[in-house]
Tab-separated table of C-alpha atoms in Angstrom:
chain	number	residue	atom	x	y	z
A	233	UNK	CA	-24.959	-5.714	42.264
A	234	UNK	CA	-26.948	-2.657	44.769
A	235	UNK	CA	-28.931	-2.758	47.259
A	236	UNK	CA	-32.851	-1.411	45.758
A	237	UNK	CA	-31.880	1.982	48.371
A	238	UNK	CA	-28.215	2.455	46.730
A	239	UNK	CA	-29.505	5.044	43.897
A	240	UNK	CA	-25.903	6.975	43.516
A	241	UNK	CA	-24.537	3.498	43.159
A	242	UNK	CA	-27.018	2.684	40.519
A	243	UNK	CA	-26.260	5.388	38.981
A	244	UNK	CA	-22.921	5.417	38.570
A	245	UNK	CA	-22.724	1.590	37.424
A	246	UNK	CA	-25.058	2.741	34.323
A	247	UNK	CA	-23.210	5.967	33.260
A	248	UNK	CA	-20.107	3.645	33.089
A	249	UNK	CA	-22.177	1.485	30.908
A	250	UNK	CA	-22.494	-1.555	33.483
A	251	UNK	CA	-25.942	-3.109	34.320
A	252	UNK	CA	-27.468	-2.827	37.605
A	253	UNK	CA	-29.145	-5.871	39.302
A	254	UNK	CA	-30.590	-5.084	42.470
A	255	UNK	CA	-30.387	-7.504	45.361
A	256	UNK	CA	-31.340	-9.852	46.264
A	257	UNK	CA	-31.421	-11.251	42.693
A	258	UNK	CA	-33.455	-13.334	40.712
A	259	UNK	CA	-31.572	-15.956	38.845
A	260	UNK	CA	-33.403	-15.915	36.101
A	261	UNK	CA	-33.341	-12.356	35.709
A	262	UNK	CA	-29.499	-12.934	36.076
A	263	UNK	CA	-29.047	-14.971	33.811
A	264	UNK	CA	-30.718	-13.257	31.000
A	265	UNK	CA	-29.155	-10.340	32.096
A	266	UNK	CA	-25.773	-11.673	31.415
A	267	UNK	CA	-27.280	-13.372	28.414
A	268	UNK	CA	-28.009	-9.901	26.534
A	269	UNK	CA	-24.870	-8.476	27.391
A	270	UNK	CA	-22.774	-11.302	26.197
A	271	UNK	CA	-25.125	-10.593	23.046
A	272	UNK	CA	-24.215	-6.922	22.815
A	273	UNK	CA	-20.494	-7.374	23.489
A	274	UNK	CA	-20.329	-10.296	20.413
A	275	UNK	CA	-22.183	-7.640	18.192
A	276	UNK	CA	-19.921	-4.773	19.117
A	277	UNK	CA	-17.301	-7.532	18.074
A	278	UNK	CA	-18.739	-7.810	15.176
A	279	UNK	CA	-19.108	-4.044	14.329
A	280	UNK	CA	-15.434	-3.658	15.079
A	281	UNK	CA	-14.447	-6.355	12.246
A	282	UNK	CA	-16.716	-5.095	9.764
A	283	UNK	CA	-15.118	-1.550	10.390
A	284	UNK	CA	-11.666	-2.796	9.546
A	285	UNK	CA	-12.565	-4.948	6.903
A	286	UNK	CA	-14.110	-1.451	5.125
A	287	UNK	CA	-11.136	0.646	6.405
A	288	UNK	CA	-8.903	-1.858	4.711
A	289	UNK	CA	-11.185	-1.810	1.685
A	290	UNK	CA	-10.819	2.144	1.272
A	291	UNK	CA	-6.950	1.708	1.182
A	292	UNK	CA	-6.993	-1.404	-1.085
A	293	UNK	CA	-6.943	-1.500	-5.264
A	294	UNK	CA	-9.324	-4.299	-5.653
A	295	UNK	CA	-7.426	-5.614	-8.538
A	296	UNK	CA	-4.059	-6.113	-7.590
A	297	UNK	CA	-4.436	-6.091	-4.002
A	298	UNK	CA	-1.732	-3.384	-3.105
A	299	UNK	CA	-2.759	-0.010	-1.964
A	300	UNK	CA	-4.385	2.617	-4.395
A	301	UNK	CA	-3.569	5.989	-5.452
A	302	UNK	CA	-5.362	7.847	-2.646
A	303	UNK	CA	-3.569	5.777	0.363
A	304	UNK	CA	-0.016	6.418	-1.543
A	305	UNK	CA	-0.564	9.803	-1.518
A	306	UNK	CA	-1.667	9.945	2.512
A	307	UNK	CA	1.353	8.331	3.128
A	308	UNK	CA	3.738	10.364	0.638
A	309	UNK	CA	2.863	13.210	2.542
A	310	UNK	CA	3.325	11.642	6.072
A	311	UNK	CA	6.534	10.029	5.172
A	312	UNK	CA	7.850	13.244	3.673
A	313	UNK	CA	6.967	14.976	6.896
A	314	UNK	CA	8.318	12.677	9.029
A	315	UNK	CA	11.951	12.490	6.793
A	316	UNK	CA	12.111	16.100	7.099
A	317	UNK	CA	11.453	16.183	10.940
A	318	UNK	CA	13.934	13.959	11.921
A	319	UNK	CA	17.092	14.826	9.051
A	320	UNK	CA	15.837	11.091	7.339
A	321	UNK	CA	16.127	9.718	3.604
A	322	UNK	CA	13.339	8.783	1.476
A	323	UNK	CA	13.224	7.418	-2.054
A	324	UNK	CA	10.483	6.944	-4.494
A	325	UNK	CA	10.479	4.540	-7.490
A	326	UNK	CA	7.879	4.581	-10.195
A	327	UNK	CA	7.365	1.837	-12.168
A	328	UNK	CA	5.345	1.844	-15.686
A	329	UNK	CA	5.220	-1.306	-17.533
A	330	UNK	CA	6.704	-1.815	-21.425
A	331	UNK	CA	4.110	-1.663	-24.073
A	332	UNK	CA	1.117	-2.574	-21.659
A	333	UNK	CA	-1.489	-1.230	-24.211
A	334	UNK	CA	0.148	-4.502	-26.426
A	335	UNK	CA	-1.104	-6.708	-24.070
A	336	UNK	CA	-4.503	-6.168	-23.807
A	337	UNK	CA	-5.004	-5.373	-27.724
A	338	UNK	CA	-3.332	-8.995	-28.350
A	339	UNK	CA	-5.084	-11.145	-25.514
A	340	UNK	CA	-7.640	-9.087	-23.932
A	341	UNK	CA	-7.668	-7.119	-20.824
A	342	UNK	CA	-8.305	-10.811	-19.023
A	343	UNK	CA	-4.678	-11.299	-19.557
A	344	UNK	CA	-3.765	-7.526	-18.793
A	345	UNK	CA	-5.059	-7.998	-15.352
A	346	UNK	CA	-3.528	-11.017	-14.584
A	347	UNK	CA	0.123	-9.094	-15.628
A	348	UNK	CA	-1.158	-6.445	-13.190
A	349	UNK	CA	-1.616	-8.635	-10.232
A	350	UNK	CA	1.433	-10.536	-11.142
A	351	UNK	CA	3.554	-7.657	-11.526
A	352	UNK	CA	2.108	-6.253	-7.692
A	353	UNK	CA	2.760	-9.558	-6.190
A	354	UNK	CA	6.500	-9.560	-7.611
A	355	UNK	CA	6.551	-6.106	-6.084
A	356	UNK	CA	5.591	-7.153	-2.831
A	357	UNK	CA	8.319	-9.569	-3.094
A	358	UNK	CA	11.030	-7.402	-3.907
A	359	UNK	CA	10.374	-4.570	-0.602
A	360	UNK	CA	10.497	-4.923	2.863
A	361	UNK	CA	7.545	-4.752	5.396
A	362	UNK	CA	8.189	-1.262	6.056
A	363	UNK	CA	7.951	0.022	2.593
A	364	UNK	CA	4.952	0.894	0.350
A	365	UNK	CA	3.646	-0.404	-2.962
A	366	UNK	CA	0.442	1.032	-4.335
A	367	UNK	CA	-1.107	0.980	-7.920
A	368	UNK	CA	-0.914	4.606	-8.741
A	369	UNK	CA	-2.585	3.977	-11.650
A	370	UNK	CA	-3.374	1.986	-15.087
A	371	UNK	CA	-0.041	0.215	-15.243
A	372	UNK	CA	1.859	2.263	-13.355
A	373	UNK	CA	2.840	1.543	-9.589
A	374	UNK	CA	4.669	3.622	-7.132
A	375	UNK	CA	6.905	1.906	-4.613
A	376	UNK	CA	7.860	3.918	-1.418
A	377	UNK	CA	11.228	3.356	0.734
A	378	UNK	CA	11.408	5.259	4.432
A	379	UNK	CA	14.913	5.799	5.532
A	380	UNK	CA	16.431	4.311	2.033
A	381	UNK	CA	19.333	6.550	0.565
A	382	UNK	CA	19.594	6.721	-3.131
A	383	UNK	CA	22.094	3.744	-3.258
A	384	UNK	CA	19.525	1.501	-1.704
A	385	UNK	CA	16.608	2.371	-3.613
A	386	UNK	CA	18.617	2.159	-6.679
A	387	UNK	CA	19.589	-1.679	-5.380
A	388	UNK	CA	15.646	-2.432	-4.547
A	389	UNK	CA	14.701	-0.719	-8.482
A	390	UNK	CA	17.030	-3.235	-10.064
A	391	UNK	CA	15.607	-6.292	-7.629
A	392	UNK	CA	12.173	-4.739	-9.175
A	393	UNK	CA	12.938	-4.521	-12.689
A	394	UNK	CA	14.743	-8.008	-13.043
A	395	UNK	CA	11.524	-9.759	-10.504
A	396	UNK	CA	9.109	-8.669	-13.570
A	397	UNK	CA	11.821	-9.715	-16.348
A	398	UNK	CA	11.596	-13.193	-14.335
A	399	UNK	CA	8.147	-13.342	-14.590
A	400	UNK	CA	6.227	-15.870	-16.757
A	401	UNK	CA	2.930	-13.845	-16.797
A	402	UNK	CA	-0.652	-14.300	-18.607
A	403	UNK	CA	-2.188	-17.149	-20.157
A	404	UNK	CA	0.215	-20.313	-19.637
A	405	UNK	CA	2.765	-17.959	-18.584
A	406	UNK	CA	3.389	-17.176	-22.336
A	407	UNK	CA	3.688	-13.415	-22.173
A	408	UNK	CA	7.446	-11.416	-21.277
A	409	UNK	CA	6.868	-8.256	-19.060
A	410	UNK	CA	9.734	-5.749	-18.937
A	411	UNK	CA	9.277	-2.593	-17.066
A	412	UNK	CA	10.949	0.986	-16.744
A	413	UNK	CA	11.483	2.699	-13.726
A	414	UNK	CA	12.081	6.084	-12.501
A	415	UNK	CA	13.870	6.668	-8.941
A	416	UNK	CA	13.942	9.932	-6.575
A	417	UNK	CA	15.222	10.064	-3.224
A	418	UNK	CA	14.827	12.872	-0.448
A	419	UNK	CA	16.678	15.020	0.819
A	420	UNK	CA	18.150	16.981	-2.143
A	421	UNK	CA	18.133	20.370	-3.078
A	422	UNK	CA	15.697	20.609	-5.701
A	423	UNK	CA	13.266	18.825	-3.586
A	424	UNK	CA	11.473	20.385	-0.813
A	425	UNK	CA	7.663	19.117	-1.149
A	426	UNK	CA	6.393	15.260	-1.703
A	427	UNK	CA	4.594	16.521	-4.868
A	428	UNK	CA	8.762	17.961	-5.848
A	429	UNK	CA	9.465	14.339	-4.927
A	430	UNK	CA	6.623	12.628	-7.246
A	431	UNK	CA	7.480	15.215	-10.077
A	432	UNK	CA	11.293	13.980	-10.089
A	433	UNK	CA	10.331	10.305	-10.115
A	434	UNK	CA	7.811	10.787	-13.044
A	435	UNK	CA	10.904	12.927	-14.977
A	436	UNK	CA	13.310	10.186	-14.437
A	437	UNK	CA	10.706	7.379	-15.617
A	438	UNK	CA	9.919	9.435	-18.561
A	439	UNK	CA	13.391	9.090	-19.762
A	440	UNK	CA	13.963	5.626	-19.061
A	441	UNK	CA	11.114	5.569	-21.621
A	442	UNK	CA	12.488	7.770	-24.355
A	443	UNK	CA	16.174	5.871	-23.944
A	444	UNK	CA	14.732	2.938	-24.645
A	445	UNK	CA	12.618	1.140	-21.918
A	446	UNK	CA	13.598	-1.727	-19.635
A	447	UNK	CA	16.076	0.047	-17.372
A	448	UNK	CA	16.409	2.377	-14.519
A	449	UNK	CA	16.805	6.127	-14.670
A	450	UNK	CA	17.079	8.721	-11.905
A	451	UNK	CA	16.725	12.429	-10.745
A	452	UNK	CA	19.377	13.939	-11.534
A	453	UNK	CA	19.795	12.516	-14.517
A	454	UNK	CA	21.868	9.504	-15.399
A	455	UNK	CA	21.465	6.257	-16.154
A	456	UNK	CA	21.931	4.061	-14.043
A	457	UNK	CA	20.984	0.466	-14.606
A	458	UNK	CA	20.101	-1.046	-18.252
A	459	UNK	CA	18.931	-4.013	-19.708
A	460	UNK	CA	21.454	-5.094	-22.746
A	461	UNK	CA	19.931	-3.537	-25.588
A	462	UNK	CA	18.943	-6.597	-27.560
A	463	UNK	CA	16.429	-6.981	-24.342
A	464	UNK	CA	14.855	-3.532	-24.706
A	465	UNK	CA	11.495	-3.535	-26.239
């Protein structure tokens, strides 16, 4: 509220982004006054939800509902920064399902995506809050751990692995998932960048492949956790 002689007042009140009603008022002016900004302030509401509902949308695979390939790699980088600022561990397990081409050549790719999505929810499960599962890509899914050691990520890879053994996935729950895994953890010596980090993960997964799927291997290598071998498939 100004006097009609006030202009510095006025002035001010708009450049702050307030409305100026001069007195003495009208009501009705007023009231429609306060009327249009209760309008603007609900739209700007608005605005501000739509914006997060497309910022979540840009970190989000729309399939599974865990965070895509782009987002894990943002926050590979920033986690691997952050470890190496403040002398701090951080592991990486990659997961690749068993024989996921099977799947959708036998039942259709209906029935691969419901494995997908019930593979990422058993993920979810099997992390805490603070760590990171994204889809990194086909069937493969990259799980992050801040501040985990090699001993704990290799405890949270067999949770993993035996979550998706547990699982009754697919059409009337009819189809077995297994899943191999590759784990990396931060700080070593042969790793000084995330992408060092990513590459050691992906070697250790490749040879949880080749020694027979369904189990855990790690950088360096060594085998670590295993499925009996009348389970591997």
């Amino acid at each position: 509220l100004a006097p009609p002689e006030d202009r510095a007042l006025r002035l001010a009140a708009l450049r702050r982004g307030g409305e100026v009603i001069l007195t003495p008022w009208d009501d009705e002016e007023l009231r429609l006054r306060l009327y249009r900004s209760l309008e603007t302030h609900s739209r700007l509401r608005s605005l501000h939800s739509q914006v997060e509902e497309l910022r979540r949308l840009s970190v989000t695979d729309g399939l599974t509902q865990v965070h895509n390939h782009r987002y894990f790699q943002e926050r590979l980088r920033e986690e691997f920064r952050r470890s190496q600022r403040y002398d701090e561990s951080l592991s990486l397990i990659l997961v690749d399902l068993d024989h996921f081409k099977n799947i959708n050549d036998a039942h259709g790719h209906g029935a691969g995506d419901r494995v997908l999505r019930e593979v990422a929810a058993s993920l979810q499960h099997s992390v805490r809050e603070t760590d990171l599962v994204a889809r990194y890509g086909g069937e493969e899914f990259a799980v992050l751990l801040p501040c985990t050691h090699l001993p704990g990520a290799l405890t949270v890879a067999e949770r993993i692995r035996k979550g998706i053994n547990e699982l009754h996935a697919g059409p009337e729950g009819a189809l077995r998932v297994t899943a191999s895994l590759g784990v990396s953890s931060f700080p070593h010596r042969a790793i000084l960048a995330p992408e060092q980090l990513m590459l050691t993960a992906d070697e250790a997964l490749y040879r949880a492949k080749r020694e027979g799927r369904d189990r855990i291997c790690l950088h360096p290598p060594a085998p670590l956790f295993s499925a009996p071998p009348s389970r591997a498939g």
